[in-house]
XYZ file of C-alpha atoms in Angstrom:
609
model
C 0.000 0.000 0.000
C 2.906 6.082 -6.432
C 4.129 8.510 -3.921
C 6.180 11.586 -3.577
C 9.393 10.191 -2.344
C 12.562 11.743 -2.559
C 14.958 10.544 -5.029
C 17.357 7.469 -4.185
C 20.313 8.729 -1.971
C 23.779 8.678 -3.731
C 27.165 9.031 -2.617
C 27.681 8.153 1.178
C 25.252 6.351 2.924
C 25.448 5.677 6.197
C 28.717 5.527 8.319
C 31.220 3.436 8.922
C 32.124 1.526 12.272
C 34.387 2.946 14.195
C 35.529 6.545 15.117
C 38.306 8.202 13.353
C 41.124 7.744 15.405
C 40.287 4.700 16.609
C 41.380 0.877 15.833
C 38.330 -0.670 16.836
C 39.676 -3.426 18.770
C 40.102 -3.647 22.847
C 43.011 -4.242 24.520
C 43.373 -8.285 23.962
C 40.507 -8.529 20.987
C 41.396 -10.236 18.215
C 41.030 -7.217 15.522
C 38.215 -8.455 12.818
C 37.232 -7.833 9.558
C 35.035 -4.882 8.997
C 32.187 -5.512 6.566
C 33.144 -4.304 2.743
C 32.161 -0.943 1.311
C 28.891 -0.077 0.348
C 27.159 -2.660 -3.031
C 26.725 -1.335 -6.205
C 23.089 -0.573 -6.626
C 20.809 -2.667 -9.189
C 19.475 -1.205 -11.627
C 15.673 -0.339 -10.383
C 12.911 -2.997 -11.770
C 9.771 -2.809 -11.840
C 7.878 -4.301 -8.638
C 4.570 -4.706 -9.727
C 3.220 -7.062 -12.359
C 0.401 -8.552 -11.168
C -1.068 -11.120 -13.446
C -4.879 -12.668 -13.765
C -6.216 -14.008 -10.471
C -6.578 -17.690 -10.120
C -9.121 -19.521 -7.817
C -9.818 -18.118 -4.109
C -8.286 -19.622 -0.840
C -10.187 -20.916 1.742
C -9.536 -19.069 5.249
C -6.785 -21.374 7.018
C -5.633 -22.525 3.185
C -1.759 -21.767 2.601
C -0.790 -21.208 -0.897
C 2.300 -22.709 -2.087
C 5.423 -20.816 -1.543
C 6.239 -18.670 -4.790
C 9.720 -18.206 -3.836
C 10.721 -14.873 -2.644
C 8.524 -12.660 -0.109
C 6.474 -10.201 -2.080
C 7.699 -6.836 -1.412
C 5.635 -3.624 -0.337
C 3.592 -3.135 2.299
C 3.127 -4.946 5.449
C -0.813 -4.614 7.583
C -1.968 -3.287 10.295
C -4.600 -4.356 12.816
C -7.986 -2.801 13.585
C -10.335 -0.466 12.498
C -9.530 0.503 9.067
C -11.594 1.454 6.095
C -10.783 -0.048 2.975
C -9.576 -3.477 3.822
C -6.559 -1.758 5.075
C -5.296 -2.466 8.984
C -5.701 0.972 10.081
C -4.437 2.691 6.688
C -1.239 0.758 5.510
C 1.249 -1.044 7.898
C 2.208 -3.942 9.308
C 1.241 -6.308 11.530
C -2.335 -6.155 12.123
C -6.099 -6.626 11.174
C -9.332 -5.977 12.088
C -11.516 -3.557 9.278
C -8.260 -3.677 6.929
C -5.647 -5.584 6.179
C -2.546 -5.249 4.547
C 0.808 -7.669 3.580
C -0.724 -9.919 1.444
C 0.235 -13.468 2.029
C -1.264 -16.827 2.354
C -4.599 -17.863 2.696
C -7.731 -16.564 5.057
C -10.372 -14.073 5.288
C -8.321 -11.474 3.380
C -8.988 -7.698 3.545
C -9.092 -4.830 0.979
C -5.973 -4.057 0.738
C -3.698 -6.399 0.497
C -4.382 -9.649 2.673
C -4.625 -12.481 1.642
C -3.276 -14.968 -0.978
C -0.923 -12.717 -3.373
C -2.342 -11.615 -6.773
C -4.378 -8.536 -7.644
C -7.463 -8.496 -9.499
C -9.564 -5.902 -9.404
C -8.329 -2.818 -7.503
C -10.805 -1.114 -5.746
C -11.454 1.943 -3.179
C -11.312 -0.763 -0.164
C -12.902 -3.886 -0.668
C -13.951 -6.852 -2.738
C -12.771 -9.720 -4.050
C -9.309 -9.562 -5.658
C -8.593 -6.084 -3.974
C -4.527 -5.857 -3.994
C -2.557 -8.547 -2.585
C 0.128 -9.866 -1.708
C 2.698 -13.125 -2.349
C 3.040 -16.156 -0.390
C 1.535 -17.425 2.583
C -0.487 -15.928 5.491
C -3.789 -13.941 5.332
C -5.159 -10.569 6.768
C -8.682 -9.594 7.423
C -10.711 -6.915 7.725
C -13.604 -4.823 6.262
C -13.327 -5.950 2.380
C -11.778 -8.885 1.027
C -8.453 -9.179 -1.132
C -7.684 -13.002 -2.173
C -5.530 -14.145 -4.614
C -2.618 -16.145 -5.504
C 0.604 -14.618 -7.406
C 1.644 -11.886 -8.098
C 3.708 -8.712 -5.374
C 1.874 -7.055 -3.125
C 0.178 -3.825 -3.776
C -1.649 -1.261 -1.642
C -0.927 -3.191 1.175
C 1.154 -1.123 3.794
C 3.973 -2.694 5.928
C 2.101 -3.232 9.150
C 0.956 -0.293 8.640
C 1.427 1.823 6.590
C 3.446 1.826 3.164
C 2.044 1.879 -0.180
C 3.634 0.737 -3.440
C 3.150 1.752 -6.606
C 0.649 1.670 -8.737
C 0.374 -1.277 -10.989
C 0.799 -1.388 -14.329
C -1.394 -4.437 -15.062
C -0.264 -6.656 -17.326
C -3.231 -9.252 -17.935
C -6.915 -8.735 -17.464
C -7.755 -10.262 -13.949
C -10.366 -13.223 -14.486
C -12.975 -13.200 -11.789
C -13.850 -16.865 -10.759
C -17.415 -17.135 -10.089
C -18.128 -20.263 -8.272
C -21.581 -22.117 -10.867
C -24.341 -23.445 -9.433
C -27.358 -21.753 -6.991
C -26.899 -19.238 -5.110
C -26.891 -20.253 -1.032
C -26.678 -16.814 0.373
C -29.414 -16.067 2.692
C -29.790 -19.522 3.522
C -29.909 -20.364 7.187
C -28.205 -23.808 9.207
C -28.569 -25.001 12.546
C -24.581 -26.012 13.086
C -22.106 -27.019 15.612
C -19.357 -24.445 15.649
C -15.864 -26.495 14.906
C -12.201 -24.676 15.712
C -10.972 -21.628 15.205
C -9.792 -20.857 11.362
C -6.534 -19.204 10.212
C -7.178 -15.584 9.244
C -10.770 -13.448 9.461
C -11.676 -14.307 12.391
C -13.666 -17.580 11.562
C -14.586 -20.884 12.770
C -15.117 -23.625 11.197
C -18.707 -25.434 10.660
C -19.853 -28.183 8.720
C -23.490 -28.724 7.061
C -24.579 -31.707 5.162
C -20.644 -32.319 4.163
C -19.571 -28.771 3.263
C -17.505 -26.683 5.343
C -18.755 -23.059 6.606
C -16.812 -20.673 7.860
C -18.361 -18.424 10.322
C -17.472 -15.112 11.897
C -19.100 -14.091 15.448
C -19.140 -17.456 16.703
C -17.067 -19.215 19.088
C -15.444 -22.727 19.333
C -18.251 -25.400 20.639
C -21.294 -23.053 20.213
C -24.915 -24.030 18.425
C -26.035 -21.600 16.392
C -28.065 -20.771 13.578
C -25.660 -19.092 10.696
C -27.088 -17.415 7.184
C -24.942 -17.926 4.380
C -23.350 -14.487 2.999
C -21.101 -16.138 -0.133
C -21.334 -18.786 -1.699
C -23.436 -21.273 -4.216
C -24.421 -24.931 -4.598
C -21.144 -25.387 -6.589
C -18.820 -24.099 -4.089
C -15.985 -25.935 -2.327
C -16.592 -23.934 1.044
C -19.218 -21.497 2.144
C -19.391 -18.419 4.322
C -21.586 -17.308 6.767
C -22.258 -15.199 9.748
C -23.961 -16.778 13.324
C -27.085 -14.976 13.621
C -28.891 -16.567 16.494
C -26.539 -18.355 19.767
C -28.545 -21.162 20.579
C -25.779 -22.390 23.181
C -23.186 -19.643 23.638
C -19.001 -20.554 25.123
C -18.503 -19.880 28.517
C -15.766 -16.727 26.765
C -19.039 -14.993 24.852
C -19.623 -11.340 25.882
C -22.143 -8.910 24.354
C -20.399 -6.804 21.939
C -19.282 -3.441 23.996
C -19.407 -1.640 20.580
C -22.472 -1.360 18.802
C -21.340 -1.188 15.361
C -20.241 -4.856 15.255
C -22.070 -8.036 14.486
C -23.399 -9.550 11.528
C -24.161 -7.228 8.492
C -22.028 -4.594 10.431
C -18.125 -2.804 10.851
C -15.808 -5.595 9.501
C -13.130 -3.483 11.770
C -12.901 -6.133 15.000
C -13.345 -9.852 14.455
C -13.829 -10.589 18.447
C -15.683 -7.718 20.255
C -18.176 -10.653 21.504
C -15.262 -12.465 23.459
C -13.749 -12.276 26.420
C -9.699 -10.503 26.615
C -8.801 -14.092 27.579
C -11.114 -15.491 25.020
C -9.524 -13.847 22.563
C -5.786 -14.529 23.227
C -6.771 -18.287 23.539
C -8.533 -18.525 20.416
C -5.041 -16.748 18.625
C -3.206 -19.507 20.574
C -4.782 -22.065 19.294
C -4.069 -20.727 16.014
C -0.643 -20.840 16.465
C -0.113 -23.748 17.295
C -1.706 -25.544 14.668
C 0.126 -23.584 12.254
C 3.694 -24.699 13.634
C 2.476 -27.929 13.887
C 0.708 -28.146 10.228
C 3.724 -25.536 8.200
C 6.794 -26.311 10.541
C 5.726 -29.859 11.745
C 6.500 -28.439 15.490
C 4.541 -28.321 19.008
C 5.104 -25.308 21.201
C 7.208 -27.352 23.521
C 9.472 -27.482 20.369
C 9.220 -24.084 19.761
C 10.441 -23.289 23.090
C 6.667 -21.679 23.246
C 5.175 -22.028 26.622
C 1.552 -21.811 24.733
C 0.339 -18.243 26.075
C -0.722 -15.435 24.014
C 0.824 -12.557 26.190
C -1.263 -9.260 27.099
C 0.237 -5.796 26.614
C -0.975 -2.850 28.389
C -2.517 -2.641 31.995
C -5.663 -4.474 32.851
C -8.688 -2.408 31.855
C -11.475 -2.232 33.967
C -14.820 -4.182 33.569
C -16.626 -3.356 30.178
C -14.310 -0.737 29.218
C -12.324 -1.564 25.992
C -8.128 -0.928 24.992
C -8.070 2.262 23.052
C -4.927 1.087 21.248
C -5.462 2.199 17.485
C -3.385 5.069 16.954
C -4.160 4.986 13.129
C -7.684 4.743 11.324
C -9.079 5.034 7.698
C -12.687 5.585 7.479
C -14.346 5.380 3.940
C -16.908 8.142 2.849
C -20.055 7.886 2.363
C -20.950 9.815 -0.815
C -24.321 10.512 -0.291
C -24.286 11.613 3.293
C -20.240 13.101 3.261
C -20.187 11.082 6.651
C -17.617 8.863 8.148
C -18.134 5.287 7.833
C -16.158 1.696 8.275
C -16.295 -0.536 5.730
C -18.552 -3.911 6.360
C -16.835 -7.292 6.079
C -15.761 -8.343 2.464
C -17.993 -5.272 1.043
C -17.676 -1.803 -0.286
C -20.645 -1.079 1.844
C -20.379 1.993 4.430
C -21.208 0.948 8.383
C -21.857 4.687 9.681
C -20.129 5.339 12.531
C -20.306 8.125 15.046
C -16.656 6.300 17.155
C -14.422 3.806 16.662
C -14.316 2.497 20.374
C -10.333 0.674 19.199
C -9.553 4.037 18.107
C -6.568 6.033 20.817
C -7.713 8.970 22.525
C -5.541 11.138 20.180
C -7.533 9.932 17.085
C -11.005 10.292 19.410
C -10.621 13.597 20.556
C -10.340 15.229 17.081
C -13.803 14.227 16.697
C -13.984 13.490 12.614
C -17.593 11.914 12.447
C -19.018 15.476 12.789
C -17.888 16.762 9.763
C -18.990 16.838 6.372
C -16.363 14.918 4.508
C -18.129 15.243 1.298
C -15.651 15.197 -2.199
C -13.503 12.516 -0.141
C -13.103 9.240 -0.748
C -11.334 7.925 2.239
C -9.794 9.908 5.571
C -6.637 8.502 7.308
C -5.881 10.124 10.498
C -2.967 9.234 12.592
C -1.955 10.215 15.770
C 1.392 10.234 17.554
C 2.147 7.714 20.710
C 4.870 9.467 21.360
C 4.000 13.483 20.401
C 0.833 16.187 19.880
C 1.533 15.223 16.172
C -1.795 14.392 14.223
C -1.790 14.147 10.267
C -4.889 13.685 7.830
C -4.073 12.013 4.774
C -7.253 12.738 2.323
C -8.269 11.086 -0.723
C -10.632 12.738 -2.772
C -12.941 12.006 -5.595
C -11.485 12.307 -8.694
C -12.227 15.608 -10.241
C -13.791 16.617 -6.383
C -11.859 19.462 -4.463
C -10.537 19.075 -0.833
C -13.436 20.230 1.738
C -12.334 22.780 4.182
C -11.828 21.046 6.869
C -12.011 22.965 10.826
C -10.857 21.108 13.636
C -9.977 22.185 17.093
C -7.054 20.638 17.618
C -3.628 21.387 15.670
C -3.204 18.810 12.866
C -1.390 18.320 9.362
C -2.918 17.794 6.434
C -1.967 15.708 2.969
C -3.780 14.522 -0.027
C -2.922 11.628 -2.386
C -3.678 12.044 -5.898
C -4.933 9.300 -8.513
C -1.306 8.367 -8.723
C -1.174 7.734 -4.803
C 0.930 10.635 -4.385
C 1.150 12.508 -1.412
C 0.749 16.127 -1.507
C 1.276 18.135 1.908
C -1.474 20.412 1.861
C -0.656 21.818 6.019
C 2.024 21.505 7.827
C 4.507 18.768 8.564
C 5.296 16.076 6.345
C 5.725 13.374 9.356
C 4.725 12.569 12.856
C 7.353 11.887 15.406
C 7.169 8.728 17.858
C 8.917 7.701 20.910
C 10.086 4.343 22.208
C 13.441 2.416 22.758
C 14.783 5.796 24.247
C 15.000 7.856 20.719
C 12.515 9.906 18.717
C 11.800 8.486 15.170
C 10.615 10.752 12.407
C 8.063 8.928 10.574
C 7.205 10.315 7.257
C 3.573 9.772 5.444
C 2.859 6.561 4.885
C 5.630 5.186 6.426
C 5.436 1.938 9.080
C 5.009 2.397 12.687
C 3.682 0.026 15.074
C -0.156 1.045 15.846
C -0.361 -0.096 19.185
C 1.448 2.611 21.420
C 3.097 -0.412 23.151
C 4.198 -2.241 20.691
C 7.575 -0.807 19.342
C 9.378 -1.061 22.692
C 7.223 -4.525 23.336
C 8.947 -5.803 20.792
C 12.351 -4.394 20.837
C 12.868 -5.753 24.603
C 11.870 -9.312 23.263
C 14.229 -9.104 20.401
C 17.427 -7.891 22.565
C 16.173 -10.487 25.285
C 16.179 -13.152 22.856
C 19.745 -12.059 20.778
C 21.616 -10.450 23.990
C 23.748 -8.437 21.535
C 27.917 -8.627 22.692
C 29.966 -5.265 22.139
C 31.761 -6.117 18.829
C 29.096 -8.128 17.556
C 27.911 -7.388 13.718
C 24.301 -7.425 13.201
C 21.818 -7.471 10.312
C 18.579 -5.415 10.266
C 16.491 -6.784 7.333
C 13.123 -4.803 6.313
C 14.642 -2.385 9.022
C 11.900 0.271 8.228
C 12.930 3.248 10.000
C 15.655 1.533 11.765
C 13.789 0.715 15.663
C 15.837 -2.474 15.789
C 18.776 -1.164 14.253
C 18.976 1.306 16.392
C 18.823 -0.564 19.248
C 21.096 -3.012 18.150
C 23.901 -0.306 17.148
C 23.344 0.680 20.993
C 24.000 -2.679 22.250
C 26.816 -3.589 19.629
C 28.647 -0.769 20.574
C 31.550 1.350 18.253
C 33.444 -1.757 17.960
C 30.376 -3.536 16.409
C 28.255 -2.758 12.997
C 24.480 -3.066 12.232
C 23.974 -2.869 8.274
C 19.924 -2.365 7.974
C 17.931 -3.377 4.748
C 14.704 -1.911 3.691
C 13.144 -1.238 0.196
C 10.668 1.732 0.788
C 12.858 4.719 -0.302
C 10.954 6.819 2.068
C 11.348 4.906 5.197
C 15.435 4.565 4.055
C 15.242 8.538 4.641
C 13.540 8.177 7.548
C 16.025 5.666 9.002
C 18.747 7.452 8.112
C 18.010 10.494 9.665
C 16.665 8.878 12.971
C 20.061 6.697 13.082
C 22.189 9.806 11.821
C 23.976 9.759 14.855
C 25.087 6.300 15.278
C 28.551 5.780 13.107
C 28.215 2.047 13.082
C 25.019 2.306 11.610
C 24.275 1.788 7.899
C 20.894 1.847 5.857
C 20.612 0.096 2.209
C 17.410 0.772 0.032
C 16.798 -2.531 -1.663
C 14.761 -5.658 -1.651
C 15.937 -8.182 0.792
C 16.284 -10.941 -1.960
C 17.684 -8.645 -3.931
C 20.045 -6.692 -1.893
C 21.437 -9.540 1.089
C 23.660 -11.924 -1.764
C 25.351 -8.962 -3.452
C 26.784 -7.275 -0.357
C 29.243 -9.435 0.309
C 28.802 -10.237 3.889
C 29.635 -14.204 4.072
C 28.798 -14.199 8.033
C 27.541 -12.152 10.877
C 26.554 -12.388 14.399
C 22.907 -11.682 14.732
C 19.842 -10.971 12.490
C 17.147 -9.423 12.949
C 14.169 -9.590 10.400
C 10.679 -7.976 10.685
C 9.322 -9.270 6.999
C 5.834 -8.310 5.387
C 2.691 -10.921 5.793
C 3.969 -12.911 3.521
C 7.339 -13.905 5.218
C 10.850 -14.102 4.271
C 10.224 -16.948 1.857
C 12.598 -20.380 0.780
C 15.434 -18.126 -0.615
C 16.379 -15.984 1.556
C 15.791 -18.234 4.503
C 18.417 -20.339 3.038
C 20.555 -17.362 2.513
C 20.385 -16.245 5.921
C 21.310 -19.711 7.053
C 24.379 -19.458 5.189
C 25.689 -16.799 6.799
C 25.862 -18.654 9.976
C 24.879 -16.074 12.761
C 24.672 -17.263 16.204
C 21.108 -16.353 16.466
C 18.223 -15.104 14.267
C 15.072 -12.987 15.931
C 12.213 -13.522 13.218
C 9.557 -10.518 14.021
C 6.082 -11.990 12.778
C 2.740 -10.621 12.225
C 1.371 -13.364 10.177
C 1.958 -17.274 11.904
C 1.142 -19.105 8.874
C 4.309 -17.470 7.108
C 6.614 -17.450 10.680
C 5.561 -21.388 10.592
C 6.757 -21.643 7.151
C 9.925 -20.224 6.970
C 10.963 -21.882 11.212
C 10.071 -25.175 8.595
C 12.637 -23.920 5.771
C 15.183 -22.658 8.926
C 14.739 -26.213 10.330
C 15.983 -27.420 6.605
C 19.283 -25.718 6.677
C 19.850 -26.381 10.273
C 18.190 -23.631 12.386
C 16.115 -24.254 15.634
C 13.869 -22.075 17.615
C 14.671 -22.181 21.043
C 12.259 -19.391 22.402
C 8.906 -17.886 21.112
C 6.381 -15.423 22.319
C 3.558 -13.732 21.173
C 1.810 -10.908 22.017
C -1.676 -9.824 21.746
C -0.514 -6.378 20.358
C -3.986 -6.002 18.508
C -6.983 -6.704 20.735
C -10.428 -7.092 19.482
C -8.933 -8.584 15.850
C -7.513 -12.088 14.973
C -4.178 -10.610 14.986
C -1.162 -10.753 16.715
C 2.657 -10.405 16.647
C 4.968 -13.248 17.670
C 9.310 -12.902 17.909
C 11.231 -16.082 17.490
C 14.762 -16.787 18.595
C 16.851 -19.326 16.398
C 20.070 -21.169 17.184
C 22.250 -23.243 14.737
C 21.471 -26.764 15.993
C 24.722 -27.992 17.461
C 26.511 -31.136 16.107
């Protein structure tokens, strides 16, 4: 998930490792190779080329590996409009997805299967996807197989460029009768892989059904699907014997026919982590043919934040993108797997920053979509407005201070007020974060994550460190900190903006340096043949066979794999396990309540002997 980003740095790039005047050794260490000059750049390729879409995946299916990770975006989690996360980013779901990858419930903008057929203004079958394995989910539907991700956003938040199609997409519609409307008295089965589902079975055809809950008896109306079709959907309309974890929905914009922003506001906090659990684990075992125990997974979906109190809900989205309606000019969510509008006067996911401004009361009218983000970490709010082609910006009055952009038909940004970036805070730095660049949405998350990441590597001065899809350079920073002058940290990352980004944030570390490539791409032609540690926080569709095996090969003493999509971290622990790699500690955390996602951070070890 084109834009206006600044040409492709030249000349020096980052620093080198240790200060002028200095050898770079202590007294008694063996003096060590530093890492060779900067690559030549390729030539830039085109990223796109999406082809014709083949047939749909079921929710919990896993396409077959198409070799390297798709690059572009990565998804967020939440409340977003358009099938995206919460407007482009990583890790995440809820209304809006994001990294394409593997099978499931996709949303809008990106989950799902890989492939792009028909690109539309948030939802619908085919919306842009990504490669690989995995799924998102959200308000709007993106499935697919093939193909490199599109307006996707690297959990959350970075869009590609537009495609240049290069075959008509063929639609697969499923013969026979149509089923929807159809209602079924059915036992509810497990929890599925992606959207939120579980699984259901009537007269020998499998359902999958969203606001239901493992063991339940309810009565579900089809939504998709015919007489012909291989699987059906549906939505649980009547609880006829509800789980001991079923809650009534604290928001009243969700249920069937309503916001497809949260999967799970009708289950419990614990509920909900168990249910992502269980999802977990049969993804190692089915994709990396492991238990927990094996793992090194104790089985526990961890919280993050404080305990709430009774029937209040986590305010953790600190982005949103509502669709507009164009009749009314009002804000609106998009419903599950449709371009439909769910008016909505809050988001109750949504952070007080993004509350407070108090959007549903305006007229939005000549917009298509409106992205508002608000710092963790600053005052800083931006508004990134899509209009109407042909439809001028509205004038837009708010009380509170906030910055203003527009993207054009291209995807281009345009500032149109003020600042061109919001500024966060965690792991003891402030990071510049431009438009449409990736931050974590949860306000916890980026130093959740970096702790379990230096836990798990426990960095040595010295030590030389890879950064791979470094973004704007959290880990890398934090590893440079750790690693000390003696060490280096040599982060990859293929949106040019975020590579600014980075390198300003990390200007002041000399034993940093940033590369603007694709990992595939860019990792064999630097030259490094080992290293110490890696870090690598890849899009929903995973690092992928090849550069798995390349990472292997450069022997590091451990690996921390940074996951928002288990069906792809299974994967790829199962192609680490081929060339000799073990994980010996995993944890997940429940950075993205209310939604089917959730974040997990491996540790790997070469297996001795």
């Amino acid at each position: 998930m084109s834009r206006n980003t600044p040409p492709r740095p030249s000349g020096k790039s980052g620093k080198s490792g240790a200060k002028p005047g200095k050898s770079g050794t202590k007294p008694g260490q063996v003096a060590r190779p530093r890492w060779g000059a900067k690559p030549a750049r390729p030539a830039a390729t085109d990223r796109d080329g999406y082809t014709a879409q083949t047939a749909p995946l079921a929710p919990g299916e896993t396409a077959a590996p198409s070799g390297a990770a798709g690059s572009g975006g990565r998804s967020g989690g939440g409340a977003g409009a358009d099938g995206r996360p919460g407007s482009g980013g990583r890790s995440g779901g809820g209304a809006g997805a994001g990294k394409g990858s593997g099978a499931g419930a996709g949303a809008a903008s990106g989950s799902g299967a890989g492939g792009r057929a028909k690109k539309a203004a948030g939802a619908g079958d085919g919306a842009a996807a990504g490669s690989g394995a995995g799924a998102g989910a959200g308000a709007g539907a993106g499935r697919g197989r093939g193909g490199q991700q599109a307006r996707a956003g690297r959990k959350q938040g970075v869009r590609p460029p537009k495609a240049v199609r290069t075959a008509q997409p063929v639609l697969r519609v499923p013969a026979g009768d149509p089923l929807v409307g159809e209602r079924y008295e059915v036992e509810v089965g497990p929890v599925a892989h992606g959207g939120g589902h579980c699984v259901a079975r009537h007269e020998g055809r499998v359902l999958f059904v969203r606001h239901t809950l493992p063991g339940e008896r309810v009565i579900v109306e089809v939504t998709e699907g015919t007489t012909k079709s291989r699987f059906l959907r549906a939505d649980a309309v009547e609880v006829l014997t509800p789980s001991k974890d079923r809650i009534a929905a604290p928001c009243p914009f969700s249920g069937p026919g309503k916001c497809g922003g949260c999967d799970w506001q009708h289950v419990t906090p614990g509920g909900q982590r168990k249910l992502k659990g269980q999802v977990l684990t049969e993804q190692l075992a089915k994709l990396a043919g492991l238990t927990p125990a094996e793992a090194g997974w104790d089985g526990s979906v961890e919280p993050v934040g404080g305990k709430l109190p009774a029937g209040e809900v986590p305010r953790w989205r600190s982005r949103v993108q509502y669709a507009v309606d164009p009749e009314s000019g009002e804000l609106g969510l998009r419903k599950h797997r449709s371009h439909e509008i769910q008016s909505v006067d809050q988001c109750l996911i949504a952070s007080a920053g993004v509350a407070e401004l108090g959007l549903e009361t305006q007229d939005w009218t000549g917009l298509s979509s409106v992205e508002v983000i608000a710092s963790s970490g600053s005052s800083d709010r931006q508004l990134i407005l899509t209009p109407v082609p042909g439809e001028q910006l509205p004038l837009v009055e708010l009380d509170k201070p906030v910055a203003i952009a527009r993207i054009d038909e291209q995807d281009n940004f345009h500032q149109v007020h003020g600042r061109t970036f919001v500024r966060e805070r965690a792991a003891g730095r402030t990071w510049r974060v431009s438009n449409g660049g990736f931050w974590q949405i949860h306000p916890e998350a980026p130093d959740t994550l970096v702790d379990a990441v230096l836990a798990g590597l426990d960095p040595q001065w010295g030590e030389n460190a890879l950064d791979l899809y470094c973004g704007v350079g959290l880990f890398a920073g934090a590893l440079a900190d750790r690693v000390g002058e003696d060490g280096a940290v040599l982060g990859i990352e293929s949106n040019k903006q975020a590579v600014v980004d980075a390198r300003h944030n990390l200007a002041a570390l000399e034993n940093v340096r940033i590369e603007c490539d694709k990992v595939e791409t860019l990792l064999p032609r630097t030259g490094i043949t080992s290293t110490d540690l890696v870090v690598l926080d890849p899009p929903r569709a995973g690092a992928g066979r090849e550069t798995v095996s390349h990472l292997a090969g450069l022997s590091a003493r451990r690996i921390a794999y940074v996951a928002c999509d288990p069906a792809a971290l299974a994967r790829d622990l199962g192609f680490f396990k081929e060339h000799g790699y073990r994980p010996v500690s995993l944890r997940a955390f429940d950075l993205f309540p209310m939604t089917h996602h959730f974040e997990c951070v491996a540790i790997l070890e070469p297996v001795k002997g």
